[in-house]
PDB file of C-alpha atoms and ligand atoms in Angstrom:
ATOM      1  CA  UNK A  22     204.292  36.345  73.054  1.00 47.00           C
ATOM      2  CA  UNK A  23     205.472  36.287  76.485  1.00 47.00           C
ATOM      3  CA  UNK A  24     206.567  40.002  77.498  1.00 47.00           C
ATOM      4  CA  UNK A  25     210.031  39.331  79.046  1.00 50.00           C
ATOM      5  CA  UNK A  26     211.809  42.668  80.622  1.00 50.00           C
ATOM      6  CA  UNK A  27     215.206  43.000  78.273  1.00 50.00           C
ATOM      7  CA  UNK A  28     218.019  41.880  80.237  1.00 63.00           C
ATOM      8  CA  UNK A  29     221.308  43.837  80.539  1.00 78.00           C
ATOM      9  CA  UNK A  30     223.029  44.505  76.866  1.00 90.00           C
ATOM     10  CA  UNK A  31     226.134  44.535  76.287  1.00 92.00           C
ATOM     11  CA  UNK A  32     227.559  48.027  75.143  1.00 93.00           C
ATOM     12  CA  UNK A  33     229.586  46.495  72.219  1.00 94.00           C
ATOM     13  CA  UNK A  34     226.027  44.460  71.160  1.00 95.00           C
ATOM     14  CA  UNK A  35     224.422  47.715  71.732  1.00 96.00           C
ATOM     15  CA  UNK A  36     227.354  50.112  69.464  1.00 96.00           C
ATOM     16  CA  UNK A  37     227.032  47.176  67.237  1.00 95.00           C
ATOM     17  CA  UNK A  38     223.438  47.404  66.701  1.00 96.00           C
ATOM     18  CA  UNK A  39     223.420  50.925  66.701  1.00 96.00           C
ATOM     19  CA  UNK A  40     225.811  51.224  64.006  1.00 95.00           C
ATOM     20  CA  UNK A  41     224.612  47.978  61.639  1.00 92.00           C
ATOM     21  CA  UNK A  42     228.180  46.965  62.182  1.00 91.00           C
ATOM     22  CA  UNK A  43     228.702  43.457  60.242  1.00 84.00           C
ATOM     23  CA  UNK A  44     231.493  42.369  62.092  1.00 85.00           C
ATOM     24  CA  UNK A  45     229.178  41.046  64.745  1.00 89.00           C
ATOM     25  CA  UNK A  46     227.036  39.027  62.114  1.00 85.00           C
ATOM     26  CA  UNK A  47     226.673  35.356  63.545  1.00 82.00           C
ATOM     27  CA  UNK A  48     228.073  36.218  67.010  1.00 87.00           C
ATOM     28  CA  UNK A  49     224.439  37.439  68.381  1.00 92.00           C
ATOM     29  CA  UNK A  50     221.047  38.408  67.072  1.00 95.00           C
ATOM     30  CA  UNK A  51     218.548  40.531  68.720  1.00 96.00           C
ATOM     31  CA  UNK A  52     215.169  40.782  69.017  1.00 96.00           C
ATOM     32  CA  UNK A  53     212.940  43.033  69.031  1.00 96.00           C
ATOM     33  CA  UNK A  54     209.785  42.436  71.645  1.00 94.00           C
ATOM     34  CA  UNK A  55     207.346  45.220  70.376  1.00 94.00           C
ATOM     35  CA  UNK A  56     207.767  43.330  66.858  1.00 95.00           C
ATOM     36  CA  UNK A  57     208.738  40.020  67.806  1.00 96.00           C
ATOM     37  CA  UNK A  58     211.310  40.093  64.981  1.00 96.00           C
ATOM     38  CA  UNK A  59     214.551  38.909  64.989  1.00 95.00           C
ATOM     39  CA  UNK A  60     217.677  40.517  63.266  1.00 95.00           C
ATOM     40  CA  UNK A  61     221.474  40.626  62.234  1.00 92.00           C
ATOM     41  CA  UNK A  62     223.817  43.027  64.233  1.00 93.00           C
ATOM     42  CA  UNK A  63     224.295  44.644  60.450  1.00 89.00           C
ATOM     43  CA  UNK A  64     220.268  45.162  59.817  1.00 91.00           C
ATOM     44  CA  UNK A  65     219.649  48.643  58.727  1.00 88.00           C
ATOM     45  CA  UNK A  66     216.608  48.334  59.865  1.00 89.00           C
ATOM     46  CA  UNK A  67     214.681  51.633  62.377  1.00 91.00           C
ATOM     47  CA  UNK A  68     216.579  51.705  65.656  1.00 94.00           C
ATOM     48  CA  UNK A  69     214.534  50.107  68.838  1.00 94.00           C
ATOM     49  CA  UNK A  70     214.328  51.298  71.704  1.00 93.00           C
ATOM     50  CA  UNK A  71     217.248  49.395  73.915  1.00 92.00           C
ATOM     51  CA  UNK A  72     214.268  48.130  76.442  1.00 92.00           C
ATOM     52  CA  UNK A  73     212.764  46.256  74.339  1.00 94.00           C
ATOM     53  CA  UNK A  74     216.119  44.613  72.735  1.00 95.00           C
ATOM     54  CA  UNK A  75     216.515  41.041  73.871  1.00 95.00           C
ATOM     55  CA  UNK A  76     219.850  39.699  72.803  1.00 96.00           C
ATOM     56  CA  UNK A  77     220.139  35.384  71.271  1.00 94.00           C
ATOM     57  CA  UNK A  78     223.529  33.849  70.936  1.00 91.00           C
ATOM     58  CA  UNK A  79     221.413  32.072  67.464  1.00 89.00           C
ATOM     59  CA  UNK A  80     218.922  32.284  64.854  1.00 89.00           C
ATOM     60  CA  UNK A  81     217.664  28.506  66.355  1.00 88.00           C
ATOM     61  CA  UNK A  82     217.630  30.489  70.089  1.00 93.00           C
ATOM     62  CA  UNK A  83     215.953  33.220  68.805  1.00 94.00           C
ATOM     63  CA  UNK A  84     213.155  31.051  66.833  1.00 92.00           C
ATOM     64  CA  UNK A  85     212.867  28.789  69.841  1.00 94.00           C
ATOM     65  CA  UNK A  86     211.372  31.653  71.811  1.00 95.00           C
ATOM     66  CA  UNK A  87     208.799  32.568  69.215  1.00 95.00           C
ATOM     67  CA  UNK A  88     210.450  35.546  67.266  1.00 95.00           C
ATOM     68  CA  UNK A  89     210.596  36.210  63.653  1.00 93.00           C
ATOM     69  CA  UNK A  90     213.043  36.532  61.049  1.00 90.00           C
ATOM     70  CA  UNK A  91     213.461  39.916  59.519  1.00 90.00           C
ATOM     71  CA  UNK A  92     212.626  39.896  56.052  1.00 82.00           C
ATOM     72  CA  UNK A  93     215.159  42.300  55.463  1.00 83.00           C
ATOM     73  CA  UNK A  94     218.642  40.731  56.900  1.00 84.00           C
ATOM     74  CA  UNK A  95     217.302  36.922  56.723  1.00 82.00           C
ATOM     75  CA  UNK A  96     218.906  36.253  60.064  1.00 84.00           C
ATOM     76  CA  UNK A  97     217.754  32.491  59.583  1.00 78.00           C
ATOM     77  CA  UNK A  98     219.978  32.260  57.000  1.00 70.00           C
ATOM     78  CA  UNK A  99     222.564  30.646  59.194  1.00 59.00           C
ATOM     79  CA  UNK A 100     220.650  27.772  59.842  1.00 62.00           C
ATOM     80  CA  UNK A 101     221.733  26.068  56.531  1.00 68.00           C
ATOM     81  CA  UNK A 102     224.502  24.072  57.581  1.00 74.00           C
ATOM     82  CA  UNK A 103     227.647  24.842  57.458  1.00 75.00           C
ATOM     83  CA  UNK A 104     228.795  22.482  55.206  1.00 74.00           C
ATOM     84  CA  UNK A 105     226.375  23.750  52.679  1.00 78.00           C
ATOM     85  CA  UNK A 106     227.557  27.157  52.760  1.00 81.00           C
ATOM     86  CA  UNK A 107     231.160  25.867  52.549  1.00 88.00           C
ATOM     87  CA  UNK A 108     230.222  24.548  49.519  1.00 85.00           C
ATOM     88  CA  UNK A 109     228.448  27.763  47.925  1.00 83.00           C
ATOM     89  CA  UNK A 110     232.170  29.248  48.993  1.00 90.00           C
ATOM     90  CA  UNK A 111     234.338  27.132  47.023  1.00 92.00           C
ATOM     91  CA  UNK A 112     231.924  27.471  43.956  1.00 89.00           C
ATOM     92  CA  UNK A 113     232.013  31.060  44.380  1.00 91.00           C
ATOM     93  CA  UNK A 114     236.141  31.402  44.757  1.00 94.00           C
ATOM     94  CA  UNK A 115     236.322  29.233  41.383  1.00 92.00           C
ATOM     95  CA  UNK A 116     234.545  31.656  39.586  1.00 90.00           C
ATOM     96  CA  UNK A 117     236.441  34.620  41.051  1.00 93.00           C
ATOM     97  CA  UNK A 118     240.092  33.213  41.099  1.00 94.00           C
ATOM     98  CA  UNK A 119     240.891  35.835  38.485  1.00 94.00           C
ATOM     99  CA  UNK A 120     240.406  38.372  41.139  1.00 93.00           C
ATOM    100  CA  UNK A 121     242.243  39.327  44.939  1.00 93.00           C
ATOM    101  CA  UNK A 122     239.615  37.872  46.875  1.00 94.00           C
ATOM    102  CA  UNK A 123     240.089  38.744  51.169  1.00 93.00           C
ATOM    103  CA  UNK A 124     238.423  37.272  54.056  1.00 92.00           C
ATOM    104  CA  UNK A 125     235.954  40.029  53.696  1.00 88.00           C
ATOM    105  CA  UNK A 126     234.657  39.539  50.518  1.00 89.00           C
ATOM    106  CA  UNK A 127     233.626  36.043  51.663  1.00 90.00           C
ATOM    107  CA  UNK A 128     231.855  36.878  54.892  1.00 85.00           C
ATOM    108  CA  UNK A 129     229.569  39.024  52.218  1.00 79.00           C
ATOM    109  CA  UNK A 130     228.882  36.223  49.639  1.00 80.00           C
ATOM    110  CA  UNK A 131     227.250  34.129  52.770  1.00 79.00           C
ATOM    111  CA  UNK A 132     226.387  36.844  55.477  1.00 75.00           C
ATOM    112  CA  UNK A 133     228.737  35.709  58.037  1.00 78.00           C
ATOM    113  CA  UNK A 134     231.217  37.616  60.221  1.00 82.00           C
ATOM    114  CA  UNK A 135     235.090  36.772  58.578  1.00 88.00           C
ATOM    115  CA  UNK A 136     235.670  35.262  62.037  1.00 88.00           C
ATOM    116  CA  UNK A 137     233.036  33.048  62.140  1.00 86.00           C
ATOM    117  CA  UNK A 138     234.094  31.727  58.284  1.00 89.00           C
ATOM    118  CA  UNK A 139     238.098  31.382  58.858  1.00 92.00           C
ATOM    119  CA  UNK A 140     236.802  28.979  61.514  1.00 92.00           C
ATOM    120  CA  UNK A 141     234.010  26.980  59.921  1.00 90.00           C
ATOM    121  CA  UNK A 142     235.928  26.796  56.578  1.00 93.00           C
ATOM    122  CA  UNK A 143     239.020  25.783  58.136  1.00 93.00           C
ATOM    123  CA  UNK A 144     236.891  22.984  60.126  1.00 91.00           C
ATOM    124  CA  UNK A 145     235.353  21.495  56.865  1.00 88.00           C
ATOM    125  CA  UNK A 146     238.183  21.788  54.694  1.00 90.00           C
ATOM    126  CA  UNK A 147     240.750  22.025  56.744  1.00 93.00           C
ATOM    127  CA  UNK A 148     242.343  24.434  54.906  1.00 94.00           C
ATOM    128  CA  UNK A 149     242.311  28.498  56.245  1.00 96.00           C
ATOM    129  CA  UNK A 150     240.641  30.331  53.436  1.00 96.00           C
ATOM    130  CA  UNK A 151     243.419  32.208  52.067  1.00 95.00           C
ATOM    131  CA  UNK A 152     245.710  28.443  52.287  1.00 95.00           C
ATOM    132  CA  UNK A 153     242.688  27.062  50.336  1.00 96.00           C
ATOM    133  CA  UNK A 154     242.847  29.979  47.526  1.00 97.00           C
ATOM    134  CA  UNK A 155     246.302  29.851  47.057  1.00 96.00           C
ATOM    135  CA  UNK A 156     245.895  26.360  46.127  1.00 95.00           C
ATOM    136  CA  UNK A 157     243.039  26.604  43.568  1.00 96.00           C
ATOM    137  CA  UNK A 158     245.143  29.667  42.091  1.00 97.00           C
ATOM    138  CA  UNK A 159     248.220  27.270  41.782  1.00 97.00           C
ATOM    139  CA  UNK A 160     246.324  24.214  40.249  1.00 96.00           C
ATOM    140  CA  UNK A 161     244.408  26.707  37.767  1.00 96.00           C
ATOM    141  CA  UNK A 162     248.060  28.018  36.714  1.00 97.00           C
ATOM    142  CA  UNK A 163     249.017  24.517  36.101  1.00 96.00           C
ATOM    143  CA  UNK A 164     246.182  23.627  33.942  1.00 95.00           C
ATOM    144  CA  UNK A 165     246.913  27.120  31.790  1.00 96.00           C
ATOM    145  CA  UNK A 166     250.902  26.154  31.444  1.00 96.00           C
ATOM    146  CA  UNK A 167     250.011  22.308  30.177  1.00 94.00           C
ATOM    147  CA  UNK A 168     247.274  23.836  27.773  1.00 94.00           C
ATOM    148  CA  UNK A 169     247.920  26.662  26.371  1.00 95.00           C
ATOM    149  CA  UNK A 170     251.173  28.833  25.481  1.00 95.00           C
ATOM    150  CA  UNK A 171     250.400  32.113  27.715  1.00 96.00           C
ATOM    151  CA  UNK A 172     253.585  34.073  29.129  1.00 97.00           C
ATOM    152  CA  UNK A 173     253.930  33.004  32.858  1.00 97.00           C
ATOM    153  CA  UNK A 174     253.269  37.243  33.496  1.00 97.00           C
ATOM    154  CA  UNK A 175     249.983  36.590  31.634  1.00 97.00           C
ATOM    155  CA  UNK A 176     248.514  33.391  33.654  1.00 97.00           C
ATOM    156  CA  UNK A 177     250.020  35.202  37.054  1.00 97.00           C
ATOM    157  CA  UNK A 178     247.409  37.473  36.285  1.00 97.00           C
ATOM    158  CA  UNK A 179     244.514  35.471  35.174  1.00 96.00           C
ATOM    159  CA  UNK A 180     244.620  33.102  38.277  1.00 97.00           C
ATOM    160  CA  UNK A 181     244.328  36.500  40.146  1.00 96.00           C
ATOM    161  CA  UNK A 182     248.352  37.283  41.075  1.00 96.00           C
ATOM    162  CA  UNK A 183     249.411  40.849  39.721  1.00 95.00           C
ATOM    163  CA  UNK A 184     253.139  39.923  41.015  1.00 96.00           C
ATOM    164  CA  UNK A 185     254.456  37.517  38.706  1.00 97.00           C
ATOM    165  CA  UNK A 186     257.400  37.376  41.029  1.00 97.00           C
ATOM    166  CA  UNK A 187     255.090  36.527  43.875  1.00 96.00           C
ATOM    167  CA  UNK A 188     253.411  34.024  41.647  1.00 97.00           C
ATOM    168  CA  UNK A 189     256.555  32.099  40.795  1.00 97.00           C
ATOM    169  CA  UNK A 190     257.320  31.965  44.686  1.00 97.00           C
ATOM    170  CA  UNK A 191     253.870  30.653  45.407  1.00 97.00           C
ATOM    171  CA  UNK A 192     254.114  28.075  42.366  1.00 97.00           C
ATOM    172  CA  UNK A 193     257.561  26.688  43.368  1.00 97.00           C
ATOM    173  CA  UNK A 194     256.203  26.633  47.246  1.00 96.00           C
ATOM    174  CA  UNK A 195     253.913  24.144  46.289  1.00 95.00           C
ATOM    175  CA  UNK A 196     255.345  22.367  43.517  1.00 96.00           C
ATOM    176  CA  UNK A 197     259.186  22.690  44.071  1.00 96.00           C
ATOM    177  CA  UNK A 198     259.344  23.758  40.810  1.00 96.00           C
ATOM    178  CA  UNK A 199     259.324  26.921  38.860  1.00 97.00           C
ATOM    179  CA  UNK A 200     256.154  27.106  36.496  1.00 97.00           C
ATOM    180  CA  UNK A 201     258.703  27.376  33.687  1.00 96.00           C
ATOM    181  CA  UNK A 202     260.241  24.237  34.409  1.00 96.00           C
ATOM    182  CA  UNK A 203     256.602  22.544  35.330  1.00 96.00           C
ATOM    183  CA  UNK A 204     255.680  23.493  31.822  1.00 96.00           C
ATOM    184  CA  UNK A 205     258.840  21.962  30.082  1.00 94.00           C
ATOM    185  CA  UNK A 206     258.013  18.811  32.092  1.00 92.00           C
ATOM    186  CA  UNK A 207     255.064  18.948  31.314  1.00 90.00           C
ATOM    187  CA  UNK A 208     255.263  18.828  28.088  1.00 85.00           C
ATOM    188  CA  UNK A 209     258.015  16.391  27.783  1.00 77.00           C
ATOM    189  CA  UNK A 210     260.655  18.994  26.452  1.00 57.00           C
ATOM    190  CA  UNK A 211     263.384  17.710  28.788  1.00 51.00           C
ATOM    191  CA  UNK A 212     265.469  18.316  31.497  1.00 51.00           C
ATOM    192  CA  UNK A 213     265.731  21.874  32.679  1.00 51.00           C
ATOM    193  CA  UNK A 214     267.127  20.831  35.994  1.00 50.00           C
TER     194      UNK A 214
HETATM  195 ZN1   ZN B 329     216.603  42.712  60.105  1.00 71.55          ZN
END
């Protein structure tokens, strides 16, 4: 590989490296040159020496010029595309809807910085993460109020809302009606309002 002196790196890229912080996951990637492997900002891998850090602004960048991908922190990871790892997303929110799920605890399930996901998700759904969970915790309530005969305290909970009260005011936000009353319609018991 062609020995290029490091340019100049940033001091936040540089803190960021230092300190494996994940926040910076899928704004850069460095290489190493002695190695000629390619990394996260969040791989805990040994420390280089700063000279012989060269900084990409992407995995493609950084494979373009001959590096590596770490075995370790699978930098090339990003290169699926996005709208396949939107897709692992919404799989992975279904099965968790029983559970708070933040911003954070997404970025981990596809090794992206939360910044980087609130953007792409938004893009390909066009819906912002949290709009997009609220929604699949509202039409999961709905399906448990047609089908079965759980308290509305109960099916707050198991659609992943502790406050009941802050359930019902999510519910009737995007149904205009109270789940009680979407129930009764529901199931053809009349005219509650
Ligand atoms: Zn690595």
């Amino acid at each position: 590989m062609e020995k290029q002196k490091s340019t100049y790196i940033p001091e936040r890229y540089w803190r960021a490296i230092k300190n494996n912080d994940s926040t910076y996951n899928g704004l850069f990637y460095y290489g190493v040159q002695t190695t000629g492997i390619f990394c996260r900002p969040s791989c805990k891998s040994r420390l280089p020496l700063p000279e012989n850090v060269q900084i990409f602004s992407s995995a493609k960048e950084a494979l373009a010029k001959q590096f590596r991908p770490c075995k370790r922190c699978r930098p090339e990871q990003l290169l699926l595309p996005e709208d396949k790892w939107v897709e692992e997303l919404i799989d992975w929110i279904d099965c968790h809807l029983q559970r708070k799920i933040t911003l954070e605890d997404l970025a981990e399930v596809v090794h992206v910085s939360p910044y980087h996901l609130q953007r792409t998700f938004k893009k390909r759904t066009g819906k912002s993460p949290h709009v997009y969970i609220r929604n699949a915790r509202v039409e999961r309530a709905k399906e448990y109020l047609v089908s079965t005969d759980k308290s509305i305290s109960s099916i707050s909970k198991e659609v992943g809302v502790e406050n009941t009260a802050y359930f019902i005011t999510i519910f009737k936000d995007s149904m205009n009606v109270t789940p009680t009353i979407y129930r009764a319609r529901q199931q053809g018991r009349g005219n509650l309002c």
